[in-house]
Tab-separated table of C-alpha atoms in Angstrom:
chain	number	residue	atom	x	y	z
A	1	UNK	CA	23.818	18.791	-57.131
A	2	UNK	CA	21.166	21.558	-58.215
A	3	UNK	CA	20.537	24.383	-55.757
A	4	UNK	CA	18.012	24.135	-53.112
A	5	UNK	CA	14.323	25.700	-53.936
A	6	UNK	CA	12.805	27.874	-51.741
A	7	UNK	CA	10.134	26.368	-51.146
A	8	UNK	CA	11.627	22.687	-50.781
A	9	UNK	CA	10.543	22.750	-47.089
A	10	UNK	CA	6.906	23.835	-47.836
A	11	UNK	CA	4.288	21.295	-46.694
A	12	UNK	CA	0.465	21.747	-47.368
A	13	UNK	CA	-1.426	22.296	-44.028
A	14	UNK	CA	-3.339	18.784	-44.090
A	15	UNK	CA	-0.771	17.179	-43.995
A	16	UNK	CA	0.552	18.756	-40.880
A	17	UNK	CA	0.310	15.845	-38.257
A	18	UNK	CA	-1.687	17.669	-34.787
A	19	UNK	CA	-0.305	17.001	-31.769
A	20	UNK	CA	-1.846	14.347	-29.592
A	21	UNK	CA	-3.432	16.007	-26.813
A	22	UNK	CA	-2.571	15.951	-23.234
A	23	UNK	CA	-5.000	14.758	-20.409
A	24	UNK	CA	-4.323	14.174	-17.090
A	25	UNK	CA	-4.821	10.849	-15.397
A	26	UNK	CA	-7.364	12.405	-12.876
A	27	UNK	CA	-9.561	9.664	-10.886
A	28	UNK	CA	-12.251	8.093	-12.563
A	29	UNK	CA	-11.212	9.323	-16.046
A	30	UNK	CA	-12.467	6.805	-18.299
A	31	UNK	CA	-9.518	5.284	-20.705
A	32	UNK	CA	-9.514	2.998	-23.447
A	33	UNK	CA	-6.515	1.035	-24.628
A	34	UNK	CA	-6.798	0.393	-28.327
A	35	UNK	CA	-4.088	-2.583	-28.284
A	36	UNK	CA	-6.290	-4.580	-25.946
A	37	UNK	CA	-9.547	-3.430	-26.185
A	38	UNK	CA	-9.449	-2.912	-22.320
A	39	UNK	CA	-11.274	-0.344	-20.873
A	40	UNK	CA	-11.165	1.538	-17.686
A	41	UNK	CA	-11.370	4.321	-15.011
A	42	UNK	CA	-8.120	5.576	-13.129
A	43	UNK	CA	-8.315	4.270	-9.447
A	44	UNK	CA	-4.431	5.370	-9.038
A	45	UNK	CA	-1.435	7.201	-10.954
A	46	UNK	CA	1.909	6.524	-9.837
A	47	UNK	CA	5.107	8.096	-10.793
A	48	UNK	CA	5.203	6.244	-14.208
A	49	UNK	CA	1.862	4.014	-13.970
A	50	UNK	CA	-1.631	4.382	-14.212
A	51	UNK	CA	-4.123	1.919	-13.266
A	52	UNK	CA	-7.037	1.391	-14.960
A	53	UNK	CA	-10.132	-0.799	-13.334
A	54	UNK	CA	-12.754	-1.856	-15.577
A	55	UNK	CA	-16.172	-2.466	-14.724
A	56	UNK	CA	-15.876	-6.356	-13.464
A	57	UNK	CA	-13.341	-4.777	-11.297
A	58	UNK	CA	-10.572	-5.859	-13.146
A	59	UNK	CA	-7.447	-3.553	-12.660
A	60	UNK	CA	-4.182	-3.105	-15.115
A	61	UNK	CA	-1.631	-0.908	-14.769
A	62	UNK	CA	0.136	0.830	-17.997
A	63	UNK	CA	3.244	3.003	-18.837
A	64	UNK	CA	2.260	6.908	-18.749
A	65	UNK	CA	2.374	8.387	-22.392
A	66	UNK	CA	0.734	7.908	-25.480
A	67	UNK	CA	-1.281	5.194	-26.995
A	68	UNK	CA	-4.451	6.050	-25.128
A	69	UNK	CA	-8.299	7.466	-26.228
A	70	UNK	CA	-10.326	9.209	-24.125
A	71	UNK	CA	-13.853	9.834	-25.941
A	72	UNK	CA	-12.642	8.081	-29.130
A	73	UNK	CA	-9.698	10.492	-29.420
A	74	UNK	CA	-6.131	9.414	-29.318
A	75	UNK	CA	-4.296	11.362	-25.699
A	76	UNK	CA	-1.027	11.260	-23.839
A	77	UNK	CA	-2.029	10.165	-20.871
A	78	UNK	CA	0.471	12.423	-18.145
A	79	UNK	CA	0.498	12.774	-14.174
A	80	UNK	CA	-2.169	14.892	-12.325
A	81	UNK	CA	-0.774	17.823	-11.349
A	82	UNK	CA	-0.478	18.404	-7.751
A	83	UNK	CA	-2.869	20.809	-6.469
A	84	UNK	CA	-1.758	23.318	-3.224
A	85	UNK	CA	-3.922	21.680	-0.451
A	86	UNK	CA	-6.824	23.167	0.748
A	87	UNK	CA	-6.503	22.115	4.207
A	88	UNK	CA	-4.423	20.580	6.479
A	89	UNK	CA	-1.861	17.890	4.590
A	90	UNK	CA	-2.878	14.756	6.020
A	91	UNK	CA	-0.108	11.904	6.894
A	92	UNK	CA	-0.614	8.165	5.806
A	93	UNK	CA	-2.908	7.475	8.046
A	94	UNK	CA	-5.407	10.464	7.509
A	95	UNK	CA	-4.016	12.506	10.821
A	96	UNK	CA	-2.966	15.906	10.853
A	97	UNK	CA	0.787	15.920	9.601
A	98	UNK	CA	2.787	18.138	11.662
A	99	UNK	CA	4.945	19.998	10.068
A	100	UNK	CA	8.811	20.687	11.314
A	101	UNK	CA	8.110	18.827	14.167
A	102	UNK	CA	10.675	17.170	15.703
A	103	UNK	CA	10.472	13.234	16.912
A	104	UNK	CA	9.383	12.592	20.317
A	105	UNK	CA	12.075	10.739	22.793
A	106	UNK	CA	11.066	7.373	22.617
A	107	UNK	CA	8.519	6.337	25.161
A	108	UNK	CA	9.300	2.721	27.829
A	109	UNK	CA	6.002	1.394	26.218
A	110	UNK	CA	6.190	-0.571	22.937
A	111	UNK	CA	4.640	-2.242	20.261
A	112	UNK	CA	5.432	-5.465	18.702
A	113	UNK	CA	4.135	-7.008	15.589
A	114	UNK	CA	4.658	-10.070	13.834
A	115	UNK	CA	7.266	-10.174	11.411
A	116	UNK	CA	9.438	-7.564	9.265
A	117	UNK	CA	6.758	-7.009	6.857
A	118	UNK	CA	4.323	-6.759	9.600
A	119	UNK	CA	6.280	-3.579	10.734
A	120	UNK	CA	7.767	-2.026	7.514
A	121	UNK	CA	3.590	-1.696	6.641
A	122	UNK	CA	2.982	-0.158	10.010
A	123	UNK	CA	6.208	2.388	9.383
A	124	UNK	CA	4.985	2.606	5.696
A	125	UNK	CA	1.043	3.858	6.892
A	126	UNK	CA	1.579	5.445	10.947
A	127	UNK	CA	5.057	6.168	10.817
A	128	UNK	CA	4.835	9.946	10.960
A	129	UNK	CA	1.831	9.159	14.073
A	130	UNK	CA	4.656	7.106	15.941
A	131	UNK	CA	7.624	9.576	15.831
A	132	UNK	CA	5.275	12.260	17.185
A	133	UNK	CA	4.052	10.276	19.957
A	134	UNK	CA	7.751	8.425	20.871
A	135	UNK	CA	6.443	4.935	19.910
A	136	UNK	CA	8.744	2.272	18.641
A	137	UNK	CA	7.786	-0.297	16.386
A	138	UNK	CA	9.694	-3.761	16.875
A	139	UNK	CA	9.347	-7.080	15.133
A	140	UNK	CA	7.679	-10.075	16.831
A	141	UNK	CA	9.593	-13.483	15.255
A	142	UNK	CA	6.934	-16.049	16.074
A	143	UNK	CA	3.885	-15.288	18.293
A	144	UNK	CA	5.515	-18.475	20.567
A	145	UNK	CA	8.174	-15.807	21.989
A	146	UNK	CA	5.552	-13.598	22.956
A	147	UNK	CA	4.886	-14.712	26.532
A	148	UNK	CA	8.749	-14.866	27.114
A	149	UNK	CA	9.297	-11.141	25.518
A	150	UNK	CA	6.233	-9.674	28.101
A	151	UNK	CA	7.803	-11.232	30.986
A	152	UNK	CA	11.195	-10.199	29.988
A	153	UNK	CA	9.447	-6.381	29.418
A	154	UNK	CA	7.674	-6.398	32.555
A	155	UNK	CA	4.471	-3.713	31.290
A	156	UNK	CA	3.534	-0.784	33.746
A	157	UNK	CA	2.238	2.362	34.008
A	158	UNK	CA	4.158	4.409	31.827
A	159	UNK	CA	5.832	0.825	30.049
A	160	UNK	CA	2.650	-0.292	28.475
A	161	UNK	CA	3.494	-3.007	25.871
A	162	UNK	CA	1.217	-3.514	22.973
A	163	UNK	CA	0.938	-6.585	20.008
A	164	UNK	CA	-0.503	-7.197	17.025
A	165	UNK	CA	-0.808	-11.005	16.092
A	166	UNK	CA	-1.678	-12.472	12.609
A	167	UNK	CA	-4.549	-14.648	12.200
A	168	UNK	CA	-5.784	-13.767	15.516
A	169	UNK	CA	-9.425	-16.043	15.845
A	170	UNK	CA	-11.242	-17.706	18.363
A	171	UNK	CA	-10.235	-20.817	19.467
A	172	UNK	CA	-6.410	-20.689	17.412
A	173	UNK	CA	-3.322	-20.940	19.155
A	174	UNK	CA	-2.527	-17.325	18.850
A	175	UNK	CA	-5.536	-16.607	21.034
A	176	UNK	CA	-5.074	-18.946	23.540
A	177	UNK	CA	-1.402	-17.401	24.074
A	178	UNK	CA	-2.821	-13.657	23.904
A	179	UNK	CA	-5.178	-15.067	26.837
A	180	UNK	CA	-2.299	-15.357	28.976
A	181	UNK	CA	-0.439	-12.614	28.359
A	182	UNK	CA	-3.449	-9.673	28.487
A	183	UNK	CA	-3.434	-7.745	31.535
A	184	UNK	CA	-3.831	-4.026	32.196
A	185	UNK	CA	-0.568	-2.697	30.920
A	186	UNK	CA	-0.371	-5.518	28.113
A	187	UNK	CA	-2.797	-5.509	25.119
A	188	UNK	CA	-2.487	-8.323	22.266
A	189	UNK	CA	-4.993	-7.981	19.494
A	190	UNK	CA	-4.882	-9.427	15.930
A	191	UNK	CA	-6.549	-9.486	12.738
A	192	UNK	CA	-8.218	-12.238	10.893
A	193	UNK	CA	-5.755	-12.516	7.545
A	194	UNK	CA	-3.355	-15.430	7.425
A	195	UNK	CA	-0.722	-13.221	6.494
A	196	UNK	CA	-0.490	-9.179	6.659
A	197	UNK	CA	-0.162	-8.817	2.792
A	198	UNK	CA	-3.666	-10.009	2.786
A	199	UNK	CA	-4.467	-6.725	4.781
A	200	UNK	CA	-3.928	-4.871	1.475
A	201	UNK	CA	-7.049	-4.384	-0.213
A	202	UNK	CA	-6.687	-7.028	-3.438
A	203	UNK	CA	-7.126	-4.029	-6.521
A	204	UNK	CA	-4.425	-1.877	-4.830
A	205	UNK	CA	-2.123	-5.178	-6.030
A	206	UNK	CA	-4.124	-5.038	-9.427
A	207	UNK	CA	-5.917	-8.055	-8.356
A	208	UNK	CA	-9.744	-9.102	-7.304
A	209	UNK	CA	-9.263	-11.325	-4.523
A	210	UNK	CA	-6.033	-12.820	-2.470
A	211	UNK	CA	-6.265	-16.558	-3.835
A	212	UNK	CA	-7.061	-19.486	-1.853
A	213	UNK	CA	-4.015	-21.421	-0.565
A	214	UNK	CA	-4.584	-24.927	0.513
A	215	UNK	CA	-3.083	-26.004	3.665
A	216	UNK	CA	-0.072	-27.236	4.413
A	217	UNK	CA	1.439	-25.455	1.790
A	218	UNK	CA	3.796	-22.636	2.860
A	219	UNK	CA	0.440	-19.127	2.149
A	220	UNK	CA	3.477	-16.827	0.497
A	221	UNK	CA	4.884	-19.006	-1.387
A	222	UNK	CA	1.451	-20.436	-2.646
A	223	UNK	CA	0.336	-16.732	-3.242
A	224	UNK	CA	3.169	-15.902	-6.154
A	225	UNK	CA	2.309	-19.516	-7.830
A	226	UNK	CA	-1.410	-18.836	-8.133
A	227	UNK	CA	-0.748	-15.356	-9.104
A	228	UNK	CA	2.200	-15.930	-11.457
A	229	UNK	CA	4.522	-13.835	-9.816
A	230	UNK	CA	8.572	-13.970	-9.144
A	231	UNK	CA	9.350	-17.094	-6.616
A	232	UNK	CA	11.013	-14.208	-4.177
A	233	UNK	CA	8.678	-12.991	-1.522
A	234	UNK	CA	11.381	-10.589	-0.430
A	235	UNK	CA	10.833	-8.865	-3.704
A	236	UNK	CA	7.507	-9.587	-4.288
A	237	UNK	CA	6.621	-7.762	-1.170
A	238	UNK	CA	8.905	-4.705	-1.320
A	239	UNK	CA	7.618	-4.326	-5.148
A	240	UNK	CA	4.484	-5.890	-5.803
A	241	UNK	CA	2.675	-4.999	-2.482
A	242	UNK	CA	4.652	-2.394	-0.517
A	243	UNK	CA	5.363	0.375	-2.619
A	244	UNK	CA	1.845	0.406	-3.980
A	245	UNK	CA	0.628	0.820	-0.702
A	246	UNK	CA	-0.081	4.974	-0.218
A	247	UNK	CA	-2.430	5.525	2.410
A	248	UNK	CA	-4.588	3.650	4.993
A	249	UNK	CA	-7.057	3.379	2.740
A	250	UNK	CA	-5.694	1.350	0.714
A	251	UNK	CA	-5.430	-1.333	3.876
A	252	UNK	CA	-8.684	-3.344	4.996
A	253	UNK	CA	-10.154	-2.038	7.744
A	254	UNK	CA	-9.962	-4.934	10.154
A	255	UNK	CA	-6.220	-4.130	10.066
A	256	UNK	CA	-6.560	-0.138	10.885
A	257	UNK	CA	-8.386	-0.496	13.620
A	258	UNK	CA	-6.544	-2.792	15.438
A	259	UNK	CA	-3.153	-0.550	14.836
A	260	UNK	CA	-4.619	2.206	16.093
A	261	UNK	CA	-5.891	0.088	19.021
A	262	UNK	CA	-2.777	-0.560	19.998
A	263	UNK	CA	-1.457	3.385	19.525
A	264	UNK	CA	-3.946	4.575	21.476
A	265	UNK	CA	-3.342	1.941	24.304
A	266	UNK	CA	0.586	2.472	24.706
A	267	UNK	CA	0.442	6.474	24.459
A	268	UNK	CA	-2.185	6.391	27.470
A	269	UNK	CA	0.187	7.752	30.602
């Protein structure tokens, strides 16, 4: 083989590829995919996601990296970098987050909600509130146990009890069985959704609205077929719903209010 030249490895500056520039995926950057045609501002960036909502409200969620423009230029799209807060951090819920505190001995009072997704959201959003105040968080299985469970906790001063019911509205079954069991150490409120996944606001789910499930069909189950999604709730909610969920905003407010409700009612001595 003939020796090497010199200047073999020379290439002419044009053809130099640049490298793609970096932006981060701050909120309300405005993104274009090229692939699609879809176009969008950040309203969240995960760990490897960003989702872009278009201006119909429309939300998709891509890969980090390349394959972006921003202003007609090709970018790597990247994570925000996280700034050194300016304040006091702020928990899940928007309260002060106390830091290096230790959890508070757990309190007689109690709230109940209904279901295990019911309270994996609540631990998700106020868990940090409810170790500082001593408040445990136990599942409800059907609100038709609930006048058994307050008679069996027998509320006081001191052992207030507190519930949150789904679908909570005038003239239901739910609310006639929260009638009976209200008193002065026992509070039962509710919100209006069918089922708490519809307390997640719809584009934190990359959807517009929580579909319309006729009844007699089973709501969940009628949910992932309207939506296309996997035929396990389980999964769907720990993965779909759940881990997009970051803060209380990102829950509809008729839901916040009433767990705080309740909060507030069983830490009152």
């Amino acid at each position: 083989m003939p020796p090497r030249s010199p200047y073999d490895n020379l290439v002419h500056p044009r053809t130099v590829k640049k490298p793609v520039q970096q932006v981060e995926a701050e909120l309300d950057l405005v993104v274009e995919d090229p692939s699609s045609g879809f176009v969008g501002a950040v309203v969240r960036c995960e760990k490897d996601v960003v989702h872009l909502e278009d201006r119909f409200g429309k939300v998709r969620g891509y890969p980090l990296g390349p394959g972006f423009w921003v202003d007609g230029r090709p970018v790597v799209l990247v994570r925000p970098k996280r700034a050194a807060p300016a304040g006091p951090a702020r928990s899940a819920s928007g309260s002060t987050y106390v830091t290096g505190a230790r959890a508070r001995v757990a309190r007689e009072g109690r709230i109940y909600v209904e279901g295990k997704h019911d309270a994996e959201l609540v631990e998700k959003v106020w868990g940090h509130d409810l170790r500082i105040e001593g408040v445990v968080v136990e599942p409800l299985h059907g609100v038709d146990d609930l006048p058994g469970i307050v008679r069996d906790f027998r509320p006081a001063s001191g052992r207030r009890l507190g519930v949150l019911v789904d679908h909570l509205v005038t003239g239901s079954k739910e609310s006639r069985i929260a009638a009976q069991v209200t008193g002065e150490h026992a509070l039962v409120v509710g919100h209006p959704f069918v089922d708490i996944w519809q307390a997640v606001k719809p584009s934190v789910v990359g959807i517009r609205a929580w579909p319309v499930v006729p009844k007699g069909r089973p709501w969940k189950e009628g949910v992932c077929t309207a939506l296309g999604w996997e035929d396990d709730t389980g999964y769907v909610w720990s993965q779909r719903i759940l881990a997009r969920v970051r803060t209380w905003t990102d829950l509809e407010p008729a839901l916040i209010g009433r767990v705080e409700e309740l909060i507030d009612f069983v830490t009152t001595d």
